[in-house]
PDB file of C-alpha atoms in Angstrom:
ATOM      1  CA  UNK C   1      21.290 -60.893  -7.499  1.00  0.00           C
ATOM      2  CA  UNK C   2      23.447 -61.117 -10.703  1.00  0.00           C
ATOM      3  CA  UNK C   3      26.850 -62.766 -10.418  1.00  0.00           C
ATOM      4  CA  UNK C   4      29.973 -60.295 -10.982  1.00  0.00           C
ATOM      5  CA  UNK C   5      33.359 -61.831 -12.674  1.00  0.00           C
ATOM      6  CA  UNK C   6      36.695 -58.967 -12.509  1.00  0.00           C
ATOM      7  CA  UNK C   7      40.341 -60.007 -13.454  1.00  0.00           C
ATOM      8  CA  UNK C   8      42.192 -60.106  -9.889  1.00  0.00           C
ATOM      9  CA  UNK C   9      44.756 -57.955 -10.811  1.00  0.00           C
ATOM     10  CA  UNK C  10      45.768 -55.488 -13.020  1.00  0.00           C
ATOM     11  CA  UNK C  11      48.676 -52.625 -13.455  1.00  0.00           C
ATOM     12  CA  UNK C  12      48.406 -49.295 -14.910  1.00  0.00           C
ATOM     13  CA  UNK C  13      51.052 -46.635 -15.014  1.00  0.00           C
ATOM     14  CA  UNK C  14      50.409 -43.491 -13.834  1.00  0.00           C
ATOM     15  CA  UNK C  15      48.768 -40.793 -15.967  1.00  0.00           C
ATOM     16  CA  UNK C  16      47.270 -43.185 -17.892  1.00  0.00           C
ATOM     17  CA  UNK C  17      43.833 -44.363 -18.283  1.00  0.00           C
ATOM     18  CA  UNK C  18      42.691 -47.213 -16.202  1.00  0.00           C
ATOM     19  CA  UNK C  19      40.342 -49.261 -18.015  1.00  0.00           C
ATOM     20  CA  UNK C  20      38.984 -51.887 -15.591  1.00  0.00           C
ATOM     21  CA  UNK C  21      36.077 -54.550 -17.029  1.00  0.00           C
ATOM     22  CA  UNK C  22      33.491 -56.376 -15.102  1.00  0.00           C
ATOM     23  CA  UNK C  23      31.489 -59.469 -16.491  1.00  0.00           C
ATOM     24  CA  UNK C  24      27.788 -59.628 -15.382  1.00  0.00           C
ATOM     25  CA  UNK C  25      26.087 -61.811 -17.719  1.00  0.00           C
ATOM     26  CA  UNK C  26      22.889 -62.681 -15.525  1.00  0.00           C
ATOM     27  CA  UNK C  27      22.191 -59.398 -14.281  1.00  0.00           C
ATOM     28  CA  UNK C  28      18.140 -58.773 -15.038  1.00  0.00           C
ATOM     29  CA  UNK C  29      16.491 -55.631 -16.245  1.00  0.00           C
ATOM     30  CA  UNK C  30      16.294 -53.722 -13.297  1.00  0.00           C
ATOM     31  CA  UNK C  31      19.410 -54.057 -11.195  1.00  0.00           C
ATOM     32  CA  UNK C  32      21.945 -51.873 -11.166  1.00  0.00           C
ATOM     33  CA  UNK C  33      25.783 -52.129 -11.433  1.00  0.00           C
ATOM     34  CA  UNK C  34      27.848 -50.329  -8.622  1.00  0.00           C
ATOM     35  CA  UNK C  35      31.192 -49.770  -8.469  1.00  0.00           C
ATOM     36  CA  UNK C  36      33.575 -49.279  -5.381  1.00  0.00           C
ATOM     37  CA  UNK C  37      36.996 -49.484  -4.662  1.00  0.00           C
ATOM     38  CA  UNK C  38      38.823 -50.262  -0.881  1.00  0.00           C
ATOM     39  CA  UNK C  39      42.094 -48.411  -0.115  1.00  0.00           C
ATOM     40  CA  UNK C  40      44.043 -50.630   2.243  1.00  0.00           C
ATOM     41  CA  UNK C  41      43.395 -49.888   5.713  1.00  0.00           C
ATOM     42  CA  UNK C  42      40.172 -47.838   4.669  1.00  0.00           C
ATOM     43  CA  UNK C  43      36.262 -48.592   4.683  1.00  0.00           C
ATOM     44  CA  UNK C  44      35.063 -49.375   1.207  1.00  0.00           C
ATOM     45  CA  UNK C  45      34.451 -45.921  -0.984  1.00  0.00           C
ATOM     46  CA  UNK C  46      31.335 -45.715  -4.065  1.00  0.00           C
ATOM     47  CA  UNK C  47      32.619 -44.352  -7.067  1.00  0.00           C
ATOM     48  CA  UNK C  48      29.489 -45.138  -9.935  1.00  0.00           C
ATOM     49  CA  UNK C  49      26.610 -46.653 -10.784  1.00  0.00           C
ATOM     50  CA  UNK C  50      24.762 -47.243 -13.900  1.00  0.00           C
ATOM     51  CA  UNK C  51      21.744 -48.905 -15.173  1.00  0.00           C
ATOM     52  CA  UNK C  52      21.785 -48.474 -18.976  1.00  0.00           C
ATOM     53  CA  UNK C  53      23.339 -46.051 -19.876  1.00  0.00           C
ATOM     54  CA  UNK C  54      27.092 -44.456 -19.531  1.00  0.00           C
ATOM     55  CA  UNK C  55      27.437 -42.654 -16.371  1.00  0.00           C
ATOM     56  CA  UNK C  56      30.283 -40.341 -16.080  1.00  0.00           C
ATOM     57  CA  UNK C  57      31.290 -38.651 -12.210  1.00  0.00           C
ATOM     58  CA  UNK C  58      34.124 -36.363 -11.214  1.00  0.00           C
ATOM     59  CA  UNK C  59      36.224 -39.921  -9.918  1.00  0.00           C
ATOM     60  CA  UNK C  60      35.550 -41.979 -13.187  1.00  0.00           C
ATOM     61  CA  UNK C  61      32.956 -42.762 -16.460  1.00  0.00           C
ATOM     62  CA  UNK C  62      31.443 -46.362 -16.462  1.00  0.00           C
ATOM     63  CA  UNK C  63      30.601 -47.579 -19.743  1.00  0.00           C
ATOM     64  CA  UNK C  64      27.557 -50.373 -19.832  1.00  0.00           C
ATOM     65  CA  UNK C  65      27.283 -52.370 -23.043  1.00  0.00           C
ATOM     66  CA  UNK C  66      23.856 -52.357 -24.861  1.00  0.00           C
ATOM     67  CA  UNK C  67      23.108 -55.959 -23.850  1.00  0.00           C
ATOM     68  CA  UNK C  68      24.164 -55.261 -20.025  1.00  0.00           C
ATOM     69  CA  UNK C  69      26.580 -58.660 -19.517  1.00  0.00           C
ATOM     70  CA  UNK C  70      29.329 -56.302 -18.577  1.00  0.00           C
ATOM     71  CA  UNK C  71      30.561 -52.875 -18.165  1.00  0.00           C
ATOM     72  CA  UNK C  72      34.013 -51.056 -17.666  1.00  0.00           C
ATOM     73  CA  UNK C  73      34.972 -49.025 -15.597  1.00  0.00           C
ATOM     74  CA  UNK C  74      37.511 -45.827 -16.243  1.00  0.00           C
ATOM     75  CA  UNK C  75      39.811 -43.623 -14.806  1.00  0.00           C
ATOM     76  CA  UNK C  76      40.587 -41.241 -16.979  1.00  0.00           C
ATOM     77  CA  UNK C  77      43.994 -40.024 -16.056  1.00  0.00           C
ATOM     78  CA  UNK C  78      45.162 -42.527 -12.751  1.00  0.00           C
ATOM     79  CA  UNK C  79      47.010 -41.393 -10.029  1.00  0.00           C
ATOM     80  CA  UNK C  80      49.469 -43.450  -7.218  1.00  0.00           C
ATOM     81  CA  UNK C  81      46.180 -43.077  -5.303  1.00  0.00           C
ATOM     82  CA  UNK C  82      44.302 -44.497  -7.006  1.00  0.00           C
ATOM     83  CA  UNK C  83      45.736 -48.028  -5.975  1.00  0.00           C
ATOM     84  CA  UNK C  84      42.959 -49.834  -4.402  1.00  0.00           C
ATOM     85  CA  UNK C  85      40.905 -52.855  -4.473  1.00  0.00           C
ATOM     86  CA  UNK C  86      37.765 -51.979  -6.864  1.00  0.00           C
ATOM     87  CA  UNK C  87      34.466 -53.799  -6.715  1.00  0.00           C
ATOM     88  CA  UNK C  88      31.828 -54.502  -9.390  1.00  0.00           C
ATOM     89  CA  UNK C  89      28.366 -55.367  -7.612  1.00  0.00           C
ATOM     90  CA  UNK C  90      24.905 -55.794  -9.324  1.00  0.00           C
ATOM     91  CA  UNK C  91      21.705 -55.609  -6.511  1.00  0.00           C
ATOM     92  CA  UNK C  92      18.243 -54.756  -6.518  1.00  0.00           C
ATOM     93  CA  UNK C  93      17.769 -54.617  -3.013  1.00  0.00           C
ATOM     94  CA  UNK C  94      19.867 -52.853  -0.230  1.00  0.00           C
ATOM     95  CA  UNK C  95      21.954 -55.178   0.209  1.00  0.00           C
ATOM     96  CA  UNK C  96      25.824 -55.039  -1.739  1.00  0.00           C
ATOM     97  CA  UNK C  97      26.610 -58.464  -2.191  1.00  0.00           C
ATOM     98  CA  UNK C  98      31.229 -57.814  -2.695  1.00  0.00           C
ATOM     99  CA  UNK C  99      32.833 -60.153  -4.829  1.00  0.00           C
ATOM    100  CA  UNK C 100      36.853 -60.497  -4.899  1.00  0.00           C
ATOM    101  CA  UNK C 101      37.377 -57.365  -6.805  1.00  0.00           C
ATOM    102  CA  UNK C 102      39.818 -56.488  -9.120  1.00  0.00           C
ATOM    103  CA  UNK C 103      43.290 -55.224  -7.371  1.00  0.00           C
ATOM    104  CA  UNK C 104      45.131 -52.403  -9.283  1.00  0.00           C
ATOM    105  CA  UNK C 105      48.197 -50.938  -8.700  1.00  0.00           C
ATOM    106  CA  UNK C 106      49.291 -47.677 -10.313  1.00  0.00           C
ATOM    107  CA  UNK C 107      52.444 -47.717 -10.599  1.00  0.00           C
ATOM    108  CA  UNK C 108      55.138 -44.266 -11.202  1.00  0.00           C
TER     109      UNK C 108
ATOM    110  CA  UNK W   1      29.110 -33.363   7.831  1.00  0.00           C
ATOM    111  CA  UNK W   2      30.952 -35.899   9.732  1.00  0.00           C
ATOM    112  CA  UNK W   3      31.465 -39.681   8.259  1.00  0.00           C
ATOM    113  CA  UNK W   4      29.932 -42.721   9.620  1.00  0.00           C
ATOM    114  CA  UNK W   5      32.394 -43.290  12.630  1.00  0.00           C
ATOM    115  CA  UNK W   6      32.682 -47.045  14.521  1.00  0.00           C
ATOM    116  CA  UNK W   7      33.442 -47.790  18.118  1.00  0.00           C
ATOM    117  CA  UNK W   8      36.221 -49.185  19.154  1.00  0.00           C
ATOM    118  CA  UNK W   9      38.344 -49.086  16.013  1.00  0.00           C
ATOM    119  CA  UNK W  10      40.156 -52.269  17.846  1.00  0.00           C
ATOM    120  CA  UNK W  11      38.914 -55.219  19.941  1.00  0.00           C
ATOM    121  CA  UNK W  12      40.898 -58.138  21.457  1.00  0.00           C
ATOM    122  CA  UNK W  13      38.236 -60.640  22.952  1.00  0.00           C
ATOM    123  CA  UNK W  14      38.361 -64.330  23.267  1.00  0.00           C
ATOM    124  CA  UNK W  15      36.922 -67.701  22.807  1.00  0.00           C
ATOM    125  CA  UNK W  16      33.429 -67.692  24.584  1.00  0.00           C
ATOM    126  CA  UNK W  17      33.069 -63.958  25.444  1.00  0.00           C
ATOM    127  CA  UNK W  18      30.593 -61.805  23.488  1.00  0.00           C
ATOM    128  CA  UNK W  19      31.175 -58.566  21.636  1.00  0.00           C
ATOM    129  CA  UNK W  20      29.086 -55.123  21.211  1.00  0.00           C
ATOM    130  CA  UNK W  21      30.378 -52.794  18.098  1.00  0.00           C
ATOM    131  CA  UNK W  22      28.746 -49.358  18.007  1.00  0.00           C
ATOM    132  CA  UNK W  23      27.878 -47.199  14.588  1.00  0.00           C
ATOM    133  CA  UNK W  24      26.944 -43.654  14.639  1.00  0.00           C
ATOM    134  CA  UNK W  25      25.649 -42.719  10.796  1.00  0.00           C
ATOM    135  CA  UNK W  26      25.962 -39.617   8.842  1.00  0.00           C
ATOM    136  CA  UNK W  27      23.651 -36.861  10.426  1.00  0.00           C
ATOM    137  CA  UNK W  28      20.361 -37.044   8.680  1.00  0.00           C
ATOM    138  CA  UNK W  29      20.795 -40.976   7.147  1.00  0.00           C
ATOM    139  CA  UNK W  30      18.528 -43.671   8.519  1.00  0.00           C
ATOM    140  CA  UNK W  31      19.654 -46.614   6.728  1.00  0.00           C
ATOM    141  CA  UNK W  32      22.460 -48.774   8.414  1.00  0.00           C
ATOM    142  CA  UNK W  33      23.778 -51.436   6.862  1.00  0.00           C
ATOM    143  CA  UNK W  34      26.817 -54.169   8.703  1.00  0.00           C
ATOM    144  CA  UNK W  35      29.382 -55.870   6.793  1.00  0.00           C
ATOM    145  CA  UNK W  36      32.026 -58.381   7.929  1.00  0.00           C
ATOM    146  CA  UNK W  37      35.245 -58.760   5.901  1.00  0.00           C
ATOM    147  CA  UNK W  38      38.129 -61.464   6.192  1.00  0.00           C
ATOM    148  CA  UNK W  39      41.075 -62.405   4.296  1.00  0.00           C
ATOM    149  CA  UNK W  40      39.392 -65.359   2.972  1.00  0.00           C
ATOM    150  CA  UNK W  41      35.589 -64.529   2.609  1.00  0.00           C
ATOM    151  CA  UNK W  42      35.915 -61.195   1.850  1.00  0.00           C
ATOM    152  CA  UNK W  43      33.234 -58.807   2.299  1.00  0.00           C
ATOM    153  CA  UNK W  44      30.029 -60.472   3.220  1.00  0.00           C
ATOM    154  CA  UNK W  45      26.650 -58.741   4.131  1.00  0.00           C
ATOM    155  CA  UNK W  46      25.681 -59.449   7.632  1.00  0.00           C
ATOM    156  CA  UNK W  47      21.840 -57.161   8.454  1.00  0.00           C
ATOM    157  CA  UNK W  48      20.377 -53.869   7.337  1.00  0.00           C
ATOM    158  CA  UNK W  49      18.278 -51.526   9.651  1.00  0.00           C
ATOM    159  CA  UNK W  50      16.176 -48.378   8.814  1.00  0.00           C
ATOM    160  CA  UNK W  51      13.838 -46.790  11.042  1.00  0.00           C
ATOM    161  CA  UNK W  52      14.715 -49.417  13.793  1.00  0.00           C
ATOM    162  CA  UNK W  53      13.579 -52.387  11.811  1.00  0.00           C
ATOM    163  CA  UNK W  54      15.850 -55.025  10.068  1.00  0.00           C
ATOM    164  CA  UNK W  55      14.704 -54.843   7.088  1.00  0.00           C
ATOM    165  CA  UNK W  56      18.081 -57.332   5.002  1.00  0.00           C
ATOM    166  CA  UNK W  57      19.804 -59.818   6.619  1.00  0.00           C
ATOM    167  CA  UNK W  58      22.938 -62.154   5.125  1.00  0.00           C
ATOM    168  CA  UNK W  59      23.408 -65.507   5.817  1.00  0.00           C
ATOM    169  CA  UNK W  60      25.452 -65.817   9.041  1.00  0.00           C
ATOM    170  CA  UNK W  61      24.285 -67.698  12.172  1.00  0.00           C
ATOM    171  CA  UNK W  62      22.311 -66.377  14.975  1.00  0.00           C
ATOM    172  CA  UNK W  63      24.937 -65.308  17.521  1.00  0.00           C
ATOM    173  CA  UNK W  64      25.096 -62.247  15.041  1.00  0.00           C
ATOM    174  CA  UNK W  65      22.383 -59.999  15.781  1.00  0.00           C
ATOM    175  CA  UNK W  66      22.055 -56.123  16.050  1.00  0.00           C
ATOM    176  CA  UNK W  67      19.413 -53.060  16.361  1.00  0.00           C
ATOM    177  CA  UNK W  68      19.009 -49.407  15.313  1.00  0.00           C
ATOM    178  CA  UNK W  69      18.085 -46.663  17.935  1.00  0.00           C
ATOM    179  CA  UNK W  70      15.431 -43.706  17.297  1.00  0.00           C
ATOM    180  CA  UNK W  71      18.161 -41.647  16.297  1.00  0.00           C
ATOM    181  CA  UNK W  72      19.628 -44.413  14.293  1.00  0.00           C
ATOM    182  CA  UNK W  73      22.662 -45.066  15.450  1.00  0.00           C
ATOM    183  CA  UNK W  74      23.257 -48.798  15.813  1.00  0.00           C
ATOM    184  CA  UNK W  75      25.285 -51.642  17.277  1.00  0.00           C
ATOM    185  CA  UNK W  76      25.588 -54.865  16.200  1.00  0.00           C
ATOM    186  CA  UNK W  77      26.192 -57.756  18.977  1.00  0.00           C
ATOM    187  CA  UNK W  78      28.546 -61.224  18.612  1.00  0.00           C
ATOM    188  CA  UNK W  79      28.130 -63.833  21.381  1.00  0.00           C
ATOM    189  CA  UNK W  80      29.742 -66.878  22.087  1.00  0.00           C
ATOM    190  CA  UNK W  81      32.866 -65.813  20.061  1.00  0.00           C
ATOM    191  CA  UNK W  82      35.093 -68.282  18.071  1.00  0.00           C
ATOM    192  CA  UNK W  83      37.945 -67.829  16.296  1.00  0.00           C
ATOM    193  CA  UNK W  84      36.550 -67.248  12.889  1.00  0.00           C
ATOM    194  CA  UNK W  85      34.759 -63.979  13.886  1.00  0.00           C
ATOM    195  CA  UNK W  86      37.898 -62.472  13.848  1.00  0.00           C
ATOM    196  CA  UNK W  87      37.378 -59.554  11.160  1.00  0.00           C
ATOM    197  CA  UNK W  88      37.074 -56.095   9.969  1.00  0.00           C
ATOM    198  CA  UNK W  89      33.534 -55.407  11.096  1.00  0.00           C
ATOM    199  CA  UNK W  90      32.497 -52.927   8.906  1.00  0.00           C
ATOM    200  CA  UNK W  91      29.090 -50.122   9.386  1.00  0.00           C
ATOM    201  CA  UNK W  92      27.346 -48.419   6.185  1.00  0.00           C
ATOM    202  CA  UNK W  93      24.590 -45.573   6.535  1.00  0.00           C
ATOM    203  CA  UNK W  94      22.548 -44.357   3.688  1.00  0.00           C
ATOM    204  CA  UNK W  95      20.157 -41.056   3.216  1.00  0.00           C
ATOM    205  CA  UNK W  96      17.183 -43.206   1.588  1.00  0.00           C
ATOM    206  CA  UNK W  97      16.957 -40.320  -0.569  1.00  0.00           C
ATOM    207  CA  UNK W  98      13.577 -41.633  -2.685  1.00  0.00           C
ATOM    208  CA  UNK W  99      14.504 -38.581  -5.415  1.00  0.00           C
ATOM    209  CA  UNK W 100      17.655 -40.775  -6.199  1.00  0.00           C
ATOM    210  CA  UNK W 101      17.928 -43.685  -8.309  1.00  0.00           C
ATOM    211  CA  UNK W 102      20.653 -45.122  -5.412  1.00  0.00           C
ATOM    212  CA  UNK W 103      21.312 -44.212  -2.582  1.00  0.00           C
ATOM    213  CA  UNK W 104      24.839 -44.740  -2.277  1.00  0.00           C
ATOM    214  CA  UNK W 105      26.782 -46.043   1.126  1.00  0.00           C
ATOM    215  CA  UNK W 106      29.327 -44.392   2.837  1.00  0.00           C
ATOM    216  CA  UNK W 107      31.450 -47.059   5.095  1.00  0.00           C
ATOM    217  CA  UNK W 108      33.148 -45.915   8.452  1.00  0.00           C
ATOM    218  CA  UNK W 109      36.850 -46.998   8.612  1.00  0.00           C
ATOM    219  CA  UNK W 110      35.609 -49.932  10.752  1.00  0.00           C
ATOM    220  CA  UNK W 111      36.494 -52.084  14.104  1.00  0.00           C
ATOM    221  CA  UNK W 112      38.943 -54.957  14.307  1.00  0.00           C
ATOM    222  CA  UNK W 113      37.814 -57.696  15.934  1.00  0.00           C
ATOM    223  CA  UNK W 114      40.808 -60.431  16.989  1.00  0.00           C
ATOM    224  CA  UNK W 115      39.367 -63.448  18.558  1.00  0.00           C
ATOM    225  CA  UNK W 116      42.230 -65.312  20.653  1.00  0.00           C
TER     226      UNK W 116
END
């Protein structure tokens, strides 16, 4: 399984767009890219996944580049909520191998 | 439909004992997966049944082992205890849905295991 890099943290104010990347340079051609987030207190929660192309849901859009090292994930318009731990995991089996996620608080 | 729900939601063993965590699934899912999570290792993969068979497992030692019943619900079993089990023990089911390109997991709120 491919090897995910995030930024620990990052801050976003409220209403705006939350933009968060996700490095996964060694990802092969047939594993996917996941994305969940962790309120505190609260069982992990799946937002997206992608292959190749640009996936869009009613939580967020997750834009993969062409080459697949990395993707981003976006929150179109985040809310106080939306403050969570969110994780970017590549697997091809059942198995979601969580790295250290990116922490983002939204702040008022 | 009702979540994945875990039994207890808090546990207070110690050194030695063993430890039995229960997982009922979403109605209709027959994959269960087991996580453990702690402040330093974060979340880490621990075994995966479907159908009653353990069909992933992560690397942790022996003492950690668990099965799926016919109507998948599952437990997952610590013995000998030390103090480094202490975590967030946390169960995933999944529909297998083969139409789907994932079948994404839905996590119960989980059990808290303190090992004094």
């Amino acid at each position: 399984d491919a090897k995910t890099t995030q930024p620990p943290s990052m801050d976003c104010a409220e209403g705006r767009a939350a933009n968060l990347p996700c490095n996964h340079s060694t990802i092969s051609g047939n594993e996917y890219v996941y994305w969940y987030r962790q309120i505190h207190s609260q069982g992990p929660q799946y937002i997206i996944h992608g292959l190749k192309n640009n996936e869009t849901n009613e939580m967020a859009s997750l834009i993969i580049t062409e080459d697949r090292k990395s993707s981003t994930l976006i929150l179109p318009h985040a809310t106080l909520r939306d403050t969570a731990v969110y994780y970017c995991i590549s697997l091809s089996g059942y198995a979601l191998n969580f790295g250290k996620g990116t922490s983002l608080l939204v702040t008022p | 439909k009702a979540g994945v729900t875990q039994t207890p939601r808090y546990l207070i063993k110690t050194r030695g004992q063993q430890v039995t965590l229960s997982c009922s699934p979403i109605s209709g899912h027959r994959s269960v997966s087991w996580y453990q999570q702690t402040p330093g290792q974060g979340l880490q993969f621990l075994f995966e049944y479907f159908s009653e068979t353990q069909r992933n497992k992560g690397n942790f030692p022996g003492r950690f082992s668990g099965r799926q019943f016919s109507n998948s619900r599952s437990e997952m079993n610590v013995s000998t205890l030390e103090l480094g089990d202490s975590a967030l023990y946390l169960c995933a089911s999944s529909s297998f849905d083969s139409g789907k390109s994932y079948n994404e997991q839905f996590f119960g709120p989980g059990t808290r295991l303190t090992v004094l």
